[in-house]
Amino acid sequence: MISFEEAVRIIVENTKPLGLEKVFLDNALGRVLAEDIYADRDNPPADNSGMDGFAVRYEDIKGATEENPAVLEIIAESKAGGELVKVKPKTAAYIYTGGLIPEGADTVVQKELTKVEDNKVFIFQELKKGSNIRPQGGDYKKGDLLIKAGKKLRPAEIGILSSVNKPTVYVYQQPRVGILTTGDEILDLGEPVEKLSQIRTSNTYSIYSQVLEAGGQPVIIGFSKDNPEDTQKKLSYAKSCDVLLTTGGVSVGEYDLIKDFVVKVLGVDILFWKVKQKPGKPVAFGVWGAEKEKLFFGIPGNPVAAMVVFENMVKPAIRKMRGESRIFNPVIKAKLSGGYRRKKGERLEFIRVSLEMTDEGFVARPFGKQGSNILTGMVFANGFGMIEVGKTEVKDGEEIKVVVFDKSFMDGGLDD
């Protein structure tokens, strides 16, 4: 049995980014950029106005006041998308936000500081030369590196890509994650309950959602019964996936078949089995495929253990495969409210906590019973408090580390 830290190291070292694909811009949100993006021209492409008003020569408004306004003849108009116009001494041009600065003009006076009568504009205040002008190349210049490869594309990056005329863009592929649920007792949605021992699946769809949230493409392979024939048949369906994720069947019971059969059917090299963590000790990890580029995760069937293992081990691997550089959930420090005790301290324990941001920092409150089968506690949790190896008691108000898997409790959120 290895430590949690060693398990994570092995996973990350054996995870490789996938290949590239070209996608249309309307499908690029949330994907990871695989090419550097450079400016194809200056932005703005020419000096333009930052507001509605009048384009003038600074010399013509020098010394203007309410008592002694500058009076200029209006001879032209400049609007966004219009042609370049000219102004001469003692003249002005109507100008609208985005309109090109007329030839001869060097200042824009906002409409609120003016009055128009008989095709003349009265300007009641002197402004600094260059006021309200957005200079050519003020945002970026032709040839500037705007977005580096490896950036996760947000709406701002999509806007930049559009502004430099990139209708398609290269991104890293999203891993196909096959989900195989095991156990005679597991029923899918809609199946009738015929025995007291039967339970409806929760892992299949919670993990499906976790895969989506991590940026993968979930594929439900199905439900495998606890017999060799069905297990081998279902495993064969995973060959088109980049990641195989099974729930249940990785413990030491007579019917825990997964670990042995992924070796036999898919040629998986098991790199570790069992980790010093709670919940989620019976987790297996391995690699497979022609170049050992595919991953296998055998995670426990208890629903909380499955979600904990996914957040801490599977999610980082999915993120790395899809090209992300920041692959781990954020870890913060928080004061534990109410304290926490346990009988043994031989494993790193992840307890479900509800986080709150206060004036004095973060506070973590353990929520309900901490059994690995009690899924309802996850509904109210947004972090996993870490109880370190060797520690059997955390006192009320003592600071602990917390893995944040849900950032919605913060108004501004945490960086990804």
Tab-separated table of C-alpha atoms in Angstrom, residues 116-292:
chain	number	residue	atom	x	y	z
A	116	VAL	CA	-25.265	72.947	-31.028
A	117	GLU	CA	-27.000	75.892	-32.690
A	118	ASP	CA	-27.250	76.775	-36.392
A	119	ASN	CA	-24.710	74.160	-37.484
A	120	LYS	CA	-22.206	75.440	-34.946
A	121	VAL	CA	-20.942	73.743	-31.826
A	122	PHE	CA	-20.277	75.674	-28.627
A	123	ILE	CA	-17.574	74.004	-26.520
A	124	PHE	CA	-17.596	75.006	-22.858
A	125	GLN	CA	-14.399	73.400	-21.580
A	126	GLU	CA	-10.799	73.018	-22.622
A	127	LEU	CA	-9.656	69.375	-22.621
A	128	LYS	CA	-6.184	67.928	-22.758
A	129	LYS	CA	-4.844	67.291	-26.228
A	130	GLY	CA	-5.654	63.704	-27.231
A	131	SER	CA	-8.623	63.355	-24.877
A	132	ASN	CA	-11.097	60.551	-25.610
A	133	ILE	CA	-9.048	59.124	-28.475
A	134	ARG	CA	-8.314	55.418	-28.617
A	135	PRO	CA	-4.926	55.185	-30.360
A	136	GLN	CA	-4.108	52.793	-33.165
A	137	GLY	CA	-2.637	49.601	-31.686
A	138	GLY	CA	-3.633	50.627	-28.170
A	139	ASP	CA	-4.919	47.110	-27.420
A	140	TYR	CA	-2.360	45.155	-29.421
A	141	LYS	CA	-0.113	45.531	-32.445
A	142	LYS	CA	0.338	43.324	-35.486
A	143	GLY	CA	2.570	40.373	-34.634
A	144	ASP	CA	1.963	40.510	-30.860
A	145	LEU	CA	1.576	37.135	-29.107
A	146	LEU	CA	-1.957	37.352	-27.740
A	147	ILE	CA	-2.653	33.870	-26.337
A	148	LYS	CA	-0.113	31.180	-25.592
A	149	ALA	CA	-0.755	27.525	-26.329
A	150	GLY	CA	-1.971	25.698	-23.234
A	151	LYS	CA	-4.528	28.326	-22.224
A	152	LYS	CA	-8.014	27.150	-21.389
A	153	LEU	CA	-10.335	29.124	-23.623
A	154	ARG	CA	-12.790	31.416	-21.849
A	155	PRO	CA	-15.165	33.987	-23.389
A	156	ALA	CA	-12.363	36.602	-23.388
A	157	GLU	CA	-10.053	34.331	-25.392
A	158	ILE	CA	-12.892	33.466	-27.779
A	159	GLY	CA	-13.298	37.221	-28.371
A	160	ILE	CA	-9.589	37.589	-29.161
A	161	LEU	CA	-9.683	34.647	-31.569
A	162	SER	CA	-12.616	36.197	-33.350
A	163	SER	CA	-10.898	39.590	-33.523
A	164	VAL	CA	-7.883	38.068	-35.315
A	165	ASN	CA	-10.083	36.195	-37.793
A	166	LYS	CA	-9.652	32.629	-36.457
A	167	PRO	CA	-12.868	30.773	-37.375
A	168	THR	CA	-11.136	27.494	-36.495
A	169	VAL	CA	-8.459	26.783	-33.929
A	170	TYR	CA	-6.281	23.849	-32.880
A	171	VAL	CA	-7.081	22.444	-29.445
A	172	TYR	CA	-6.138	19.315	-27.532
A	173	GLN	CA	-8.488	16.391	-27.895
A	174	GLN	CA	-10.835	15.533	-25.056
A	175	PRO	CA	-10.288	12.075	-23.562
A	176	ARG	CA	-13.046	9.525	-23.998
A	177	VAL	CA	-13.688	8.119	-20.541
A	178	GLY	CA	-15.425	4.755	-20.422
A	179	ILE	CA	-17.498	4.152	-17.274
A	180	LEU	CA	-18.161	0.557	-16.272
A	181	THR	CA	-20.249	-0.118	-13.173
A	182	THR	CA	-19.900	-3.566	-11.603
A	183	GLY	CA	-21.980	-5.669	-9.249
A	184	ASP	CA	-24.986	-8.006	-9.354
A	185	GLU	CA	-26.837	-5.675	-6.988
A	186	ILE	CA	-26.657	-2.581	-9.201
A	187	LEU	CA	-29.703	-1.506	-11.223
A	188	ASP	CA	-29.787	1.138	-13.922
A	189	LEU	CA	-32.438	3.834	-14.042
A	190	GLY	CA	-35.848	2.454	-14.921
A	191	GLU	CA	-35.088	-1.157	-13.991
A	192	PRO	CA	-37.560	-2.669	-11.520
A	193	VAL	CA	-36.383	-3.549	-8.017
A	194	GLU	CA	-37.009	-7.272	-7.574
A	195	LYS	CA	-34.812	-8.048	-4.562
A	196	LEU	CA	-34.249	-6.303	-1.257
A	197	SER	CA	-30.499	-6.419	-1.902
A	198	GLN	CA	-30.716	-4.467	-5.173
A	199	ILE	CA	-29.817	-0.767	-5.323
A	200	ARG	CA	-30.036	1.858	-8.020
A	201	THR	CA	-26.816	3.159	-9.468
A	202	SER	CA	-25.572	6.514	-8.266
A	203	ASN	CA	-21.930	6.139	-9.271
A	204	THR	CA	-22.647	5.839	-12.992
A	205	TYR	CA	-24.281	9.228	-13.305
A	206	SER	CA	-22.360	11.149	-10.646
A	207	ILE	CA	-19.110	10.051	-12.298
A	208	TYR	CA	-20.558	10.812	-15.744
A	209	SER	CA	-21.149	14.358	-14.498
A	210	GLN	CA	-17.679	14.574	-12.955
A	211	VAL	CA	-16.113	13.548	-16.265
A	212	LEU	CA	-18.064	16.265	-18.077
A	213	GLU	CA	-17.052	18.824	-15.465
A	214	ALA	CA	-13.398	17.828	-15.858
A	215	GLY	CA	-13.570	18.320	-19.629
A	216	GLY	CA	-13.720	14.684	-20.733
A	217	GLN	CA	-16.208	12.849	-22.919
A	218	PRO	CA	-18.025	10.274	-20.772
A	219	VAL	CA	-19.082	6.983	-22.334
A	220	ILE	CA	-21.310	4.658	-20.321
A	221	ILE	CA	-20.050	1.181	-21.178
A	222	GLY	CA	-22.740	-0.437	-19.077
A	223	PHE	CA	-23.197	-2.628	-16.039
A	224	SER	CA	-21.123	-5.732	-15.457
A	225	LYS	CA	-22.409	-8.668	-13.445
A	226	ASP	CA	-20.166	-10.499	-11.011
A	227	ASN	CA	-19.162	-13.303	-13.367
A	228	PRO	CA	-16.117	-13.742	-15.619
A	229	GLU	CA	-17.998	-13.964	-18.921
A	230	ASP	CA	-19.957	-10.745	-18.508
A	231	THR	CA	-16.966	-8.892	-17.076
A	232	GLN	CA	-14.739	-9.817	-20.037
A	233	LYS	CA	-17.465	-8.953	-22.543
A	234	LYS	CA	-18.088	-5.496	-21.078
A	235	LEU	CA	-14.359	-4.741	-20.779
A	236	SER	CA	-13.892	-5.399	-24.479
A	237	TYR	CA	-16.163	-2.411	-25.180
A	238	ALA	CA	-13.574	-0.098	-23.591
A	239	LYS	CA	-11.009	-0.468	-26.370
A	240	SER	CA	-12.080	2.767	-28.086
A	241	CYS	CA	-11.641	4.805	-24.889
A	242	ASP	CA	-8.634	6.763	-23.660
A	243	VAL	CA	-9.502	6.116	-20.024
A	244	LEU	CA	-11.320	3.173	-18.493
A	245	LEU	CA	-12.931	3.919	-15.171
A	246	THR	CA	-14.594	1.086	-13.277
A	247	THR	CA	-16.482	1.308	-10.001
A	248	GLY	CA	-16.517	-1.646	-7.630
A	249	GLY	CA	-14.792	-4.960	-8.084
A	250	VAL	CA	-11.313	-3.874	-6.964
A	251	SER	CA	-11.349	-5.103	-3.374
A	252	VAL	CA	-10.307	-8.588	-2.200
A	253	GLY	CA	-13.633	-10.410	-2.308
A	254	GLU	CA	-14.341	-13.543	-4.304
A	255	TYR	CA	-16.386	-11.549	-6.820
A	256	ASP	CA	-14.010	-8.602	-7.175
A	257	LEU	CA	-12.905	-9.488	-10.719
A	258	ILE	CA	-11.982	-6.212	-12.355
A	259	LYS	CA	-8.308	-5.907	-11.477
A	260	ASP	CA	-7.424	-9.334	-12.880
A	261	PHE	CA	-9.572	-9.097	-15.990
A	262	VAL	CA	-8.379	-5.689	-17.180
A	263	VAL	CA	-4.931	-7.293	-17.336
A	264	LYS	CA	-6.254	-10.276	-19.267
A	265	VAL	CA	-8.643	-8.488	-21.667
A	266	LEU	CA	-6.963	-5.099	-22.210
A	267	GLY	CA	-3.344	-5.791	-21.325
A	268	VAL	CA	-3.313	-3.264	-18.472
A	269	ASP	CA	-0.094	-2.893	-16.502
A	270	ILE	CA	-1.207	-2.342	-12.913
A	271	LEU	CA	1.116	0.277	-11.386
A	272	PHE	CA	-0.430	0.344	-7.924
A	273	TRP	CA	-3.283	-1.134	-5.947
A	274	LYS	CA	-4.366	0.196	-2.552
A	275	VAL	CA	-3.542	3.647	-1.273
A	276	LYS	CA	-3.163	4.931	2.279
A	277	GLN	CA	-6.218	7.136	2.077
A	278	LYS	CA	-9.709	7.179	3.529
A	279	PRO	CA	-12.091	6.791	1.843
A	280	GLY	CA	-10.790	5.061	-1.253
A	281	LYS	CA	-8.135	2.602	-0.105
A	282	PRO	CA	-8.890	-0.126	-2.691
A	283	VAL	CA	-8.071	1.930	-5.779
A	284	ALA	CA	-6.104	0.497	-8.690
A	285	PHE	CA	-4.280	2.356	-11.432
A	286	GLY	CA	-2.609	1.138	-14.582
A	287	VAL	CA	-1.699	1.920	-18.173
A	288	TRP	CA	-2.572	0.125	-21.397
A	289	GLY	CA	-2.697	0.569	-25.164
A	290	ALA	CA	-0.057	0.179	-27.872
A	291	GLU	CA	2.220	2.781	-26.268
A	292	LYS	CA	0.777	2.588	-22.758
